[in-house]
Tab-separated table of C-alpha atoms in Angstrom:
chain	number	residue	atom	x	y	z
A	1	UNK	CA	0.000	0.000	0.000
A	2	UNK	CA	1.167	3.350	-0.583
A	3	UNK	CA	1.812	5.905	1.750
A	4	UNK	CA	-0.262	9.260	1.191
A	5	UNK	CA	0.482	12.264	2.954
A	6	UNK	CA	-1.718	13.177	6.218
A	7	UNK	CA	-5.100	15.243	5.679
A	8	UNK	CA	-5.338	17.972	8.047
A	9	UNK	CA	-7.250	21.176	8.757
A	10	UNK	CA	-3.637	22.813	8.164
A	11	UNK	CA	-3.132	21.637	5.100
A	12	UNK	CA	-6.131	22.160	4.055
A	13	UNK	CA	-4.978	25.986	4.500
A	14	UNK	CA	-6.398	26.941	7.655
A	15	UNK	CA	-3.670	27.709	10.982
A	16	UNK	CA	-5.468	27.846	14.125
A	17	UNK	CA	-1.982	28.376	15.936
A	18	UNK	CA	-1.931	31.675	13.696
A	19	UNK	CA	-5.253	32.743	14.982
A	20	UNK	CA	-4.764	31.969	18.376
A	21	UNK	CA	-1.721	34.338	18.329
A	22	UNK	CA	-3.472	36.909	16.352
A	23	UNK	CA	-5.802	36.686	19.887
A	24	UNK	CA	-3.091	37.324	22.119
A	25	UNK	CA	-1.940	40.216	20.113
A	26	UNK	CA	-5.034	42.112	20.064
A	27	UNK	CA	-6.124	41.261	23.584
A	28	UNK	CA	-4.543	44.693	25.217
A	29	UNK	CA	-5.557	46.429	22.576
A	30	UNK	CA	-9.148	45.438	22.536
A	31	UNK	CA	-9.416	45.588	26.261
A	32	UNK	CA	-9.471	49.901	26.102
A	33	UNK	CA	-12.641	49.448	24.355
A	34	UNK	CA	-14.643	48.729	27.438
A	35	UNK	CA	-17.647	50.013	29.070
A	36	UNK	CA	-18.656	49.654	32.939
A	37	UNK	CA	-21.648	47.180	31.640
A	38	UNK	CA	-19.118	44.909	30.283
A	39	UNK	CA	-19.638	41.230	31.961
A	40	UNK	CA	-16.417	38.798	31.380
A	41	UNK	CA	-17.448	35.068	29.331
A	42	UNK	CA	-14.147	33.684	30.082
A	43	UNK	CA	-15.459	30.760	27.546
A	44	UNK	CA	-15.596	33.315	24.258
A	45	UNK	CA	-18.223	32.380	22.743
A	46	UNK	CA	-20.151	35.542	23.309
A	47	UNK	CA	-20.512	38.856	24.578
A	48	UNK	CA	-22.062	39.837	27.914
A	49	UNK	CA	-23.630	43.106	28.286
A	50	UNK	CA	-25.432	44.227	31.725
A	51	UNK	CA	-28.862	44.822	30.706
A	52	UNK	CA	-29.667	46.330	34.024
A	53	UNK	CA	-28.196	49.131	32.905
A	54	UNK	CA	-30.761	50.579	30.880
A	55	UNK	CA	-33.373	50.503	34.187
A	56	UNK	CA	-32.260	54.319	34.013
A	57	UNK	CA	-33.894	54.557	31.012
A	58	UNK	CA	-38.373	55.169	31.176
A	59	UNK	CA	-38.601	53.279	27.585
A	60	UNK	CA	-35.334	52.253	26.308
A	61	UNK	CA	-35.377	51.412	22.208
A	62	UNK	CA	-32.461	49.473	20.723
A	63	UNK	CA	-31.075	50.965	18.017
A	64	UNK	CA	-28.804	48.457	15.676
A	65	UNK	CA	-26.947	48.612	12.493
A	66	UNK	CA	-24.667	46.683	10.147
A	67	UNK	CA	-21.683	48.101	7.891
A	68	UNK	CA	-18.441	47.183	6.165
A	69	UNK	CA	-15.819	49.286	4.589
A	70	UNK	CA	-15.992	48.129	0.930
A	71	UNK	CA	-13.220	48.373	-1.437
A	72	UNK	CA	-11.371	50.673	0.595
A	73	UNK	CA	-10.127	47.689	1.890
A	74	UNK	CA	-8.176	46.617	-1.153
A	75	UNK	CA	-6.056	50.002	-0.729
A	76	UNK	CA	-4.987	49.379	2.960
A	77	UNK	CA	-3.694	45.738	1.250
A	78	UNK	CA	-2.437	47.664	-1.476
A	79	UNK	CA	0.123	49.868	0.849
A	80	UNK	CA	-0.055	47.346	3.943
A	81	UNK	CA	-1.669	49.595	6.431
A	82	UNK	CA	-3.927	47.785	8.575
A	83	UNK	CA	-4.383	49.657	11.788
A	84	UNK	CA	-6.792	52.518	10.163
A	85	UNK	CA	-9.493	50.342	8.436
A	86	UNK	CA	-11.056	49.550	11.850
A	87	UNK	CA	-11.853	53.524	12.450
A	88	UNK	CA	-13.797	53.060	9.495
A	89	UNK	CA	-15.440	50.103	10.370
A	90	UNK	CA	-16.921	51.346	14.010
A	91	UNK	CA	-17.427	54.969	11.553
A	92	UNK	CA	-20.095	53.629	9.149
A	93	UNK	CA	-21.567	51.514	11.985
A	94	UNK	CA	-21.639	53.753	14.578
A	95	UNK	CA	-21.964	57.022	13.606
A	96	UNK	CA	-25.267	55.492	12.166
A	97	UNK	CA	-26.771	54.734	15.438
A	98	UNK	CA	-26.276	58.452	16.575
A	99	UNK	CA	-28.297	58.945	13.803
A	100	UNK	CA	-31.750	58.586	15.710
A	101	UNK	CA	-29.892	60.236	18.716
A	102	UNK	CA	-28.754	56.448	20.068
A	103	UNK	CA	-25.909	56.389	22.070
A	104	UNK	CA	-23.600	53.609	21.266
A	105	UNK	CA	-23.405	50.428	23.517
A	106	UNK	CA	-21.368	48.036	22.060
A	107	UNK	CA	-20.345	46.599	18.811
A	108	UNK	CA	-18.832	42.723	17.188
A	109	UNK	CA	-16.687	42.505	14.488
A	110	UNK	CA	-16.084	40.283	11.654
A	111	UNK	CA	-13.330	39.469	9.282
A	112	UNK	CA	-12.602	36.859	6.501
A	113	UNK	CA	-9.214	36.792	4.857
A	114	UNK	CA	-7.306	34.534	2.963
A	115	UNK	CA	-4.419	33.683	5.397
A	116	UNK	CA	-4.388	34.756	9.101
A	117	UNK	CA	-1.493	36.758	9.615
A	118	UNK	CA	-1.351	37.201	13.718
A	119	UNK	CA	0.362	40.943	13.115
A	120	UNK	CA	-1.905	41.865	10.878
A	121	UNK	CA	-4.932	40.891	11.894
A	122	UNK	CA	-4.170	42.354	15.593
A	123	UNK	CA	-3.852	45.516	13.842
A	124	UNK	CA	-7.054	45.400	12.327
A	125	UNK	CA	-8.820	44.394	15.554
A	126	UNK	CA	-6.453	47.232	17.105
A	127	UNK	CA	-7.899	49.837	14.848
A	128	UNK	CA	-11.515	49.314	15.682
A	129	UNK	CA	-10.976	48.543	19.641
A	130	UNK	CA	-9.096	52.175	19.454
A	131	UNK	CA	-12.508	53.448	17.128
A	132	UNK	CA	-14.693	52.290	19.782
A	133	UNK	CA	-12.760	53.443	22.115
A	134	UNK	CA	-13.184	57.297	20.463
A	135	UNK	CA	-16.846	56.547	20.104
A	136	UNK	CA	-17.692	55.430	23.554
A	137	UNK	CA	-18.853	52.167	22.796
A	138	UNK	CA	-17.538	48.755	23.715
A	139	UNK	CA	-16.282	45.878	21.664
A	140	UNK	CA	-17.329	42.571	23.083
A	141	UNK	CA	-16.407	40.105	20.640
A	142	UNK	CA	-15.750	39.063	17.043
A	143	UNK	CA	-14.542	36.175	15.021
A	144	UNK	CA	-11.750	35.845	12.168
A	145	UNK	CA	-12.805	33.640	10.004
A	146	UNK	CA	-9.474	31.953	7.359
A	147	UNK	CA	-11.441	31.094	3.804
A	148	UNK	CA	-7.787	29.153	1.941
A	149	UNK	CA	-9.022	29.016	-1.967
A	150	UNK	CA	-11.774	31.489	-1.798
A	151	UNK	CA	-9.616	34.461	-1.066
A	152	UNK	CA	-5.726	35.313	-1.796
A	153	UNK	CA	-3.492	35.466	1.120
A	154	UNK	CA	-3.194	38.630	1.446
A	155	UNK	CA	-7.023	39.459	0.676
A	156	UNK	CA	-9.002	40.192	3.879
A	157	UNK	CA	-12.854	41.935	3.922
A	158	UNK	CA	-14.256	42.917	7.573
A	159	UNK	CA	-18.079	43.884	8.689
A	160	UNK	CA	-19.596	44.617	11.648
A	161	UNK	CA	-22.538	45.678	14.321
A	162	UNK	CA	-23.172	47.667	16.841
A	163	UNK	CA	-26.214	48.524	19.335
A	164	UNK	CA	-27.010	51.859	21.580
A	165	UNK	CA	-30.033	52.932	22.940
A	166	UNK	CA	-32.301	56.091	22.935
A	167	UNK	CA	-34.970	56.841	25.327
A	168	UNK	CA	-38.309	56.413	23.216
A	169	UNK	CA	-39.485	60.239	23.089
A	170	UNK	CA	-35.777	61.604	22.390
A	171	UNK	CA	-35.582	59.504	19.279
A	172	UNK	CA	-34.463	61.882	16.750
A	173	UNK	CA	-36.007	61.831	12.662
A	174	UNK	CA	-37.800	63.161	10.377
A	175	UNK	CA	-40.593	63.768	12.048
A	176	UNK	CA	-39.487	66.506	14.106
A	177	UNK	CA	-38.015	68.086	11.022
A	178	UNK	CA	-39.768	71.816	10.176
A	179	UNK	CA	-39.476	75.046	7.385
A	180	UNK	CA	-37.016	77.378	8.991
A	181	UNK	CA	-34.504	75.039	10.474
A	182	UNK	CA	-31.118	74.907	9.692
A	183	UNK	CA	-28.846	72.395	8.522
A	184	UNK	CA	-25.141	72.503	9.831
A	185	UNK	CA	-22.262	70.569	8.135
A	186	UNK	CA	-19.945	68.774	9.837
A	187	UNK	CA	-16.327	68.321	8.286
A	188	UNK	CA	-15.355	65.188	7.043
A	189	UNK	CA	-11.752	64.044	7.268
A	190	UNK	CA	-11.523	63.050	3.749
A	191	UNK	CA	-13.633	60.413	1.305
A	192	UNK	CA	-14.385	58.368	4.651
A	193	UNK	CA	-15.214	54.868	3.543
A	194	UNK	CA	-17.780	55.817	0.120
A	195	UNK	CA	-16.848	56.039	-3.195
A	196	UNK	CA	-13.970	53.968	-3.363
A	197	UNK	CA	-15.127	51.497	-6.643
A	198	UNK	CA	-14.834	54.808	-8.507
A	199	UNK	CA	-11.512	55.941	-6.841
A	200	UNK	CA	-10.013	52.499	-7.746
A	201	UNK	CA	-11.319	52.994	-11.204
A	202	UNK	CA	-9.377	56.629	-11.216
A	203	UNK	CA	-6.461	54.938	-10.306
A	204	UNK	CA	-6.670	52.106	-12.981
A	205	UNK	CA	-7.268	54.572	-15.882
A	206	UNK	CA	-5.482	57.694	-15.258
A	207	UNK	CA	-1.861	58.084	-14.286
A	208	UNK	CA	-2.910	58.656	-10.442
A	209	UNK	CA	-0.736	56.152	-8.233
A	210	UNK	CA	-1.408	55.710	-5.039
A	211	UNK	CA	2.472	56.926	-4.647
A	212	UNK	CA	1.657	59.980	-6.488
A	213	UNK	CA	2.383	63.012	-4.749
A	214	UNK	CA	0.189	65.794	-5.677
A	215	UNK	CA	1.600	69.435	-4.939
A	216	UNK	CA	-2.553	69.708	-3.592
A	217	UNK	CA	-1.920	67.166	-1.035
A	218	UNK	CA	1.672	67.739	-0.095
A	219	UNK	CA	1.628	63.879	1.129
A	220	UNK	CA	1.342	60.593	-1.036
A	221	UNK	CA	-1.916	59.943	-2.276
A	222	UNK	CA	-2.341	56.633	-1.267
A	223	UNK	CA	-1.492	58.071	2.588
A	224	UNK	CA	-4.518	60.606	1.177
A	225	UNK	CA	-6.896	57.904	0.287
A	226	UNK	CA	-6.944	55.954	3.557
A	227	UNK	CA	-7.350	58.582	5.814
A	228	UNK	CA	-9.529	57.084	8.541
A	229	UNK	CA	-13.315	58.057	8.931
A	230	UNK	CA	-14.198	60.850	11.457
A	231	UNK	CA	-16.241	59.229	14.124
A	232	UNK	CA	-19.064	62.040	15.001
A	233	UNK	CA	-21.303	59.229	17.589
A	234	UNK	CA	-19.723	61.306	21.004
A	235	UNK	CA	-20.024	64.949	19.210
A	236	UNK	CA	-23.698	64.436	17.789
A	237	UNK	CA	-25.084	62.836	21.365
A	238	UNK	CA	-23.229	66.196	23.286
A	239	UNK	CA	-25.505	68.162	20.008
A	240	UNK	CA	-28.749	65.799	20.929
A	241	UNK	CA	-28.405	66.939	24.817
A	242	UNK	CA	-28.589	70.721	23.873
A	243	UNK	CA	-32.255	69.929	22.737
A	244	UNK	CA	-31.913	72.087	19.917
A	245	UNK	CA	-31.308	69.110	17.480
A	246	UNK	CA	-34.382	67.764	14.912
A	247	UNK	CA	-32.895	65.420	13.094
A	248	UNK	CA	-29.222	64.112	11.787
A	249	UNK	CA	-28.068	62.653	8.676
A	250	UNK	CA	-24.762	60.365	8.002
A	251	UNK	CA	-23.734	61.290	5.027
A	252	UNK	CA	-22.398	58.006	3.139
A	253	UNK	CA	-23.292	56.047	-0.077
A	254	UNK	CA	-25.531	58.167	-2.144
A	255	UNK	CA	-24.037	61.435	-1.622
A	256	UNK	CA	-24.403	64.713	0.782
A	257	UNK	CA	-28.411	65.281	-0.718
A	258	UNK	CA	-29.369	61.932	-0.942
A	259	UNK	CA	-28.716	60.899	2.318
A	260	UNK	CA	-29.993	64.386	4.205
A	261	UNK	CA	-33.065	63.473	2.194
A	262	UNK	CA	-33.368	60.468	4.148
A	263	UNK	CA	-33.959	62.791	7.293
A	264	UNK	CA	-36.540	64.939	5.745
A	265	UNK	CA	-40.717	64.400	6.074
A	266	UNK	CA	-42.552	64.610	3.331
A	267	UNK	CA	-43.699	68.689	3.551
A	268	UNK	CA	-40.132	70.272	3.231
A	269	UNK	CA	-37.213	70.263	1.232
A	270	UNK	CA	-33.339	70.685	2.065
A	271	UNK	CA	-31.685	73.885	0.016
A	272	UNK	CA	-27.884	73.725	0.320
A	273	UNK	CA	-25.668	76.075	-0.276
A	274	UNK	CA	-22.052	74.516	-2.748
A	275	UNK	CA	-21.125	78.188	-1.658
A	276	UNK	CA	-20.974	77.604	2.176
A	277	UNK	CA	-17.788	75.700	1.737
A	278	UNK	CA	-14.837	74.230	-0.205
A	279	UNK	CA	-14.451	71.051	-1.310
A	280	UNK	CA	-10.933	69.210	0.059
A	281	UNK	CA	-8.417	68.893	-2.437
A	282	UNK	CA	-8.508	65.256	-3.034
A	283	UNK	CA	-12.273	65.624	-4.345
A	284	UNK	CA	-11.386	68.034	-6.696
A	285	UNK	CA	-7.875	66.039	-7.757
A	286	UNK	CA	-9.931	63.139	-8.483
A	287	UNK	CA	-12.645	64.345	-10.559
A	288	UNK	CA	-10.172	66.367	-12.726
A	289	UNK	CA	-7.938	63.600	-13.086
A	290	UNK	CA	-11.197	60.718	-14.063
A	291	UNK	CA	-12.618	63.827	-15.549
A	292	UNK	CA	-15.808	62.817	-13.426
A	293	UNK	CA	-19.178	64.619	-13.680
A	294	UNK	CA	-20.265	67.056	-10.922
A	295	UNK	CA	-23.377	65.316	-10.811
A	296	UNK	CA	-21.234	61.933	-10.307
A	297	UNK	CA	-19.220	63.437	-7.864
A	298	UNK	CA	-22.512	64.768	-5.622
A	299	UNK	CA	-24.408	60.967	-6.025
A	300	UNK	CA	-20.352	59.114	-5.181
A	301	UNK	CA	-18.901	61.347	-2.634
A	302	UNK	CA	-19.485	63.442	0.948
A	303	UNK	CA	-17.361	66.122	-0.758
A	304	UNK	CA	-16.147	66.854	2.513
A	305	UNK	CA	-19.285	66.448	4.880
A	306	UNK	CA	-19.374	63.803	6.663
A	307	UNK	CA	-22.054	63.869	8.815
A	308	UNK	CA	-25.296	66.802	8.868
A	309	UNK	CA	-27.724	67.877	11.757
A	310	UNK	CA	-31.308	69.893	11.653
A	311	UNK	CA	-31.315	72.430	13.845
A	312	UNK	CA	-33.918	74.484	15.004
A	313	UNK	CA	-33.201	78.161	13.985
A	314	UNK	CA	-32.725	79.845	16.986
A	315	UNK	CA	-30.217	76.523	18.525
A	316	UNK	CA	-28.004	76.862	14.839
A	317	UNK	CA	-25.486	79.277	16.454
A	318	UNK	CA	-25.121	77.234	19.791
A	319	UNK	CA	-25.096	74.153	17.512
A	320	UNK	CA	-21.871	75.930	15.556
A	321	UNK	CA	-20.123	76.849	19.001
A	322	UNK	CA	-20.189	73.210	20.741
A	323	UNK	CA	-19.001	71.811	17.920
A	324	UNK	CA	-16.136	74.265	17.608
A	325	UNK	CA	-15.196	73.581	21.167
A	326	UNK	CA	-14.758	69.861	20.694
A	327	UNK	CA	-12.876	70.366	17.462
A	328	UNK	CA	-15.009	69.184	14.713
A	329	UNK	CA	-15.146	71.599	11.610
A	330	UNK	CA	-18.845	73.418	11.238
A	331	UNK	CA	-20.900	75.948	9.500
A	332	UNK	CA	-23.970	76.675	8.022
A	333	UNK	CA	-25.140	74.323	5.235
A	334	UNK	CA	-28.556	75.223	4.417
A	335	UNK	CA	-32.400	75.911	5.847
A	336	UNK	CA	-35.358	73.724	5.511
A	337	UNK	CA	-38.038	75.260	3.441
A	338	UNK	CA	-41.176	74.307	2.444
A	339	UNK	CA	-41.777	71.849	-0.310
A	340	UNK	CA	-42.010	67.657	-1.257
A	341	UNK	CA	-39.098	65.742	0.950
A	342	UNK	CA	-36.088	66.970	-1.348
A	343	UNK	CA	-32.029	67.788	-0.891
A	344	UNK	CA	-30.626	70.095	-3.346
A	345	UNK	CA	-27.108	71.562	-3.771
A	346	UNK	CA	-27.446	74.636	-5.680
């Protein structure tokens, strides 16, 4: 009889010896992004969260959401930076919750790659404990998964969810939303986590590199491109407290009036002012280089908002000042004015 060679999970492609010493290098790392309400399952298998906590509240709603980071992804494999992708991660899940005025609980991560590489998934894991960290919320648990054959290597894709909680009549929306308000911008810190199909594209057709270093930027472009979200969860629930806040909108896929439109009722419209700001560099360095319509550019891009709140219009100048004090980048965007549940830049 002949000898064949051992089957094993191994080589079959997966390393659980890699993975448990990706574990060990994350666990200091991940253990910043606690809360008080944070109860230990030494066996891993799950998350613990004290419930008893929200006894405080008179009618506590859950508030959950689900996000990745898309093809940004493929640029952080691209230049082998791994410890930003994670602020982008807890950004688009996050910063979504604060949304309906819910302040952030906790949050689970999950990421598939090709081969587990213990430094580099620790740094991934790294990134979004130190996001959640930023954003108040903890992280209680998350799996790598290693998916040999259906993935390169080097290829790697992470997702993830998060919870908070509002108190029933402080949920924010459009329903609070009325003619006269104003709507204040909030600065993004570059493309965020949106957009990037069409910045890959740009890159594959155009002689953009992401070592390109364009006298706009004064850094490399790829450094540019993976600038890490802003995460806006901790300034817009200090906003929600002031009580002047109607609504807020996160300004991702779809564009800056797309996604305010989301946070309009159907009797008003959202008239926004391209004067009441300039558009970051890198925007405008991309579309000249793909030669990209405006119109492209409004639907693909934040074009440096990142996140919008509805105001009423005697709150908009106290709105401008707190967010000045805690360093985020404001102004006048717009007013609400009458009319059928639109967003327009004009």
């Amino acid at each position: 009889m002949t000898d064949r060679p051992t089957t094993s999970y191994e080589a079959a492609g997966v390393d659980i010896a890699a993975g448990e010493r990706a574990v060990e290098l994350m666990k200091s790392r991940v253990a910043r992004a606690r809360r008080p309400e944070v109860v230990d399952d030494v066996s891993g298998f799950a998350g613990l969260f004290d419930a008893s906590a929200l006894l405080r509240y008179k009618r506590p709603l859950l508030a959950t959401s689900t996000d990745g980071v898309g093809t940004k992804v493929d640029l952080a494999r691209r230049l082998g930076v791994y410890d930003t992708i994670g602020h982008d991660l807890v950004g688009m899940v996050i910063d979504d919750l604060a949304v309906c005025g819910a302040e952030p609980l906790f949050m689970t991560d999950y990421i598939a790659c090709g081969k587990v590489v213990p430094e580099r998934i620790a740094d991934i894991v790294g990134g979004i404990a130190d996001a959640c960290a930023l954003a108040g919320c903890a992280l209680v648990g998350g799996e790598t998964a290693e998916h040999p054959g259906l993935l390169e290597a080097d290829e790697f894709d992470v997702a993830g969810a998060g919870t908070g909680v509002v108190e029933a009549d402080r949920v924010l929306g459009p329903e609070r939303v009325k003619a006269g308000d104003v709507v204040v911008a909030m600065a993004s810190s570059g493309i965020h986590s949106n957009g990037y199909s069409l910045v890959r594209h740009i890159l594959a057709t155009t002689d953009l590199t992401l070592e390109t270093r364009p006298a706009e930027l004064d850094r490399p472009l790829g450094e540019e491109l993976l600038t890490p979200t802003r995460i806006y969860a901790r300034d817009c629930l200090a906003l929600a407290e002031t009580g002047g806040v109607r609504a807020f909108a996160h300004i991702t896929g779809g564009g800056l009036a797309a996604n305010l439109a989301r946070s309009l009722p159907p009797g008003v419209d959202a008239a926004l002012d391209r004067s009441s700001w300039e558009v970051p560099a890198v925007f405008r360095l991309l579309q000249a280089h793909g030669d990209v319509p405006q119109a492209e550019m409004d639907k693909t891009f934040n074009l440096g908002v990142g996140m919008a709140a509805i105001v009423a219009p005697d709150r908009a100048d106290e709105a401008l000042r707190l967010l000045a004090s805690r360093g985020v980048p404001s102004w006048p965007l717009g007013e609400i004015t009458e009319g059928t549940g639109h967003a327009t830049l004009r």
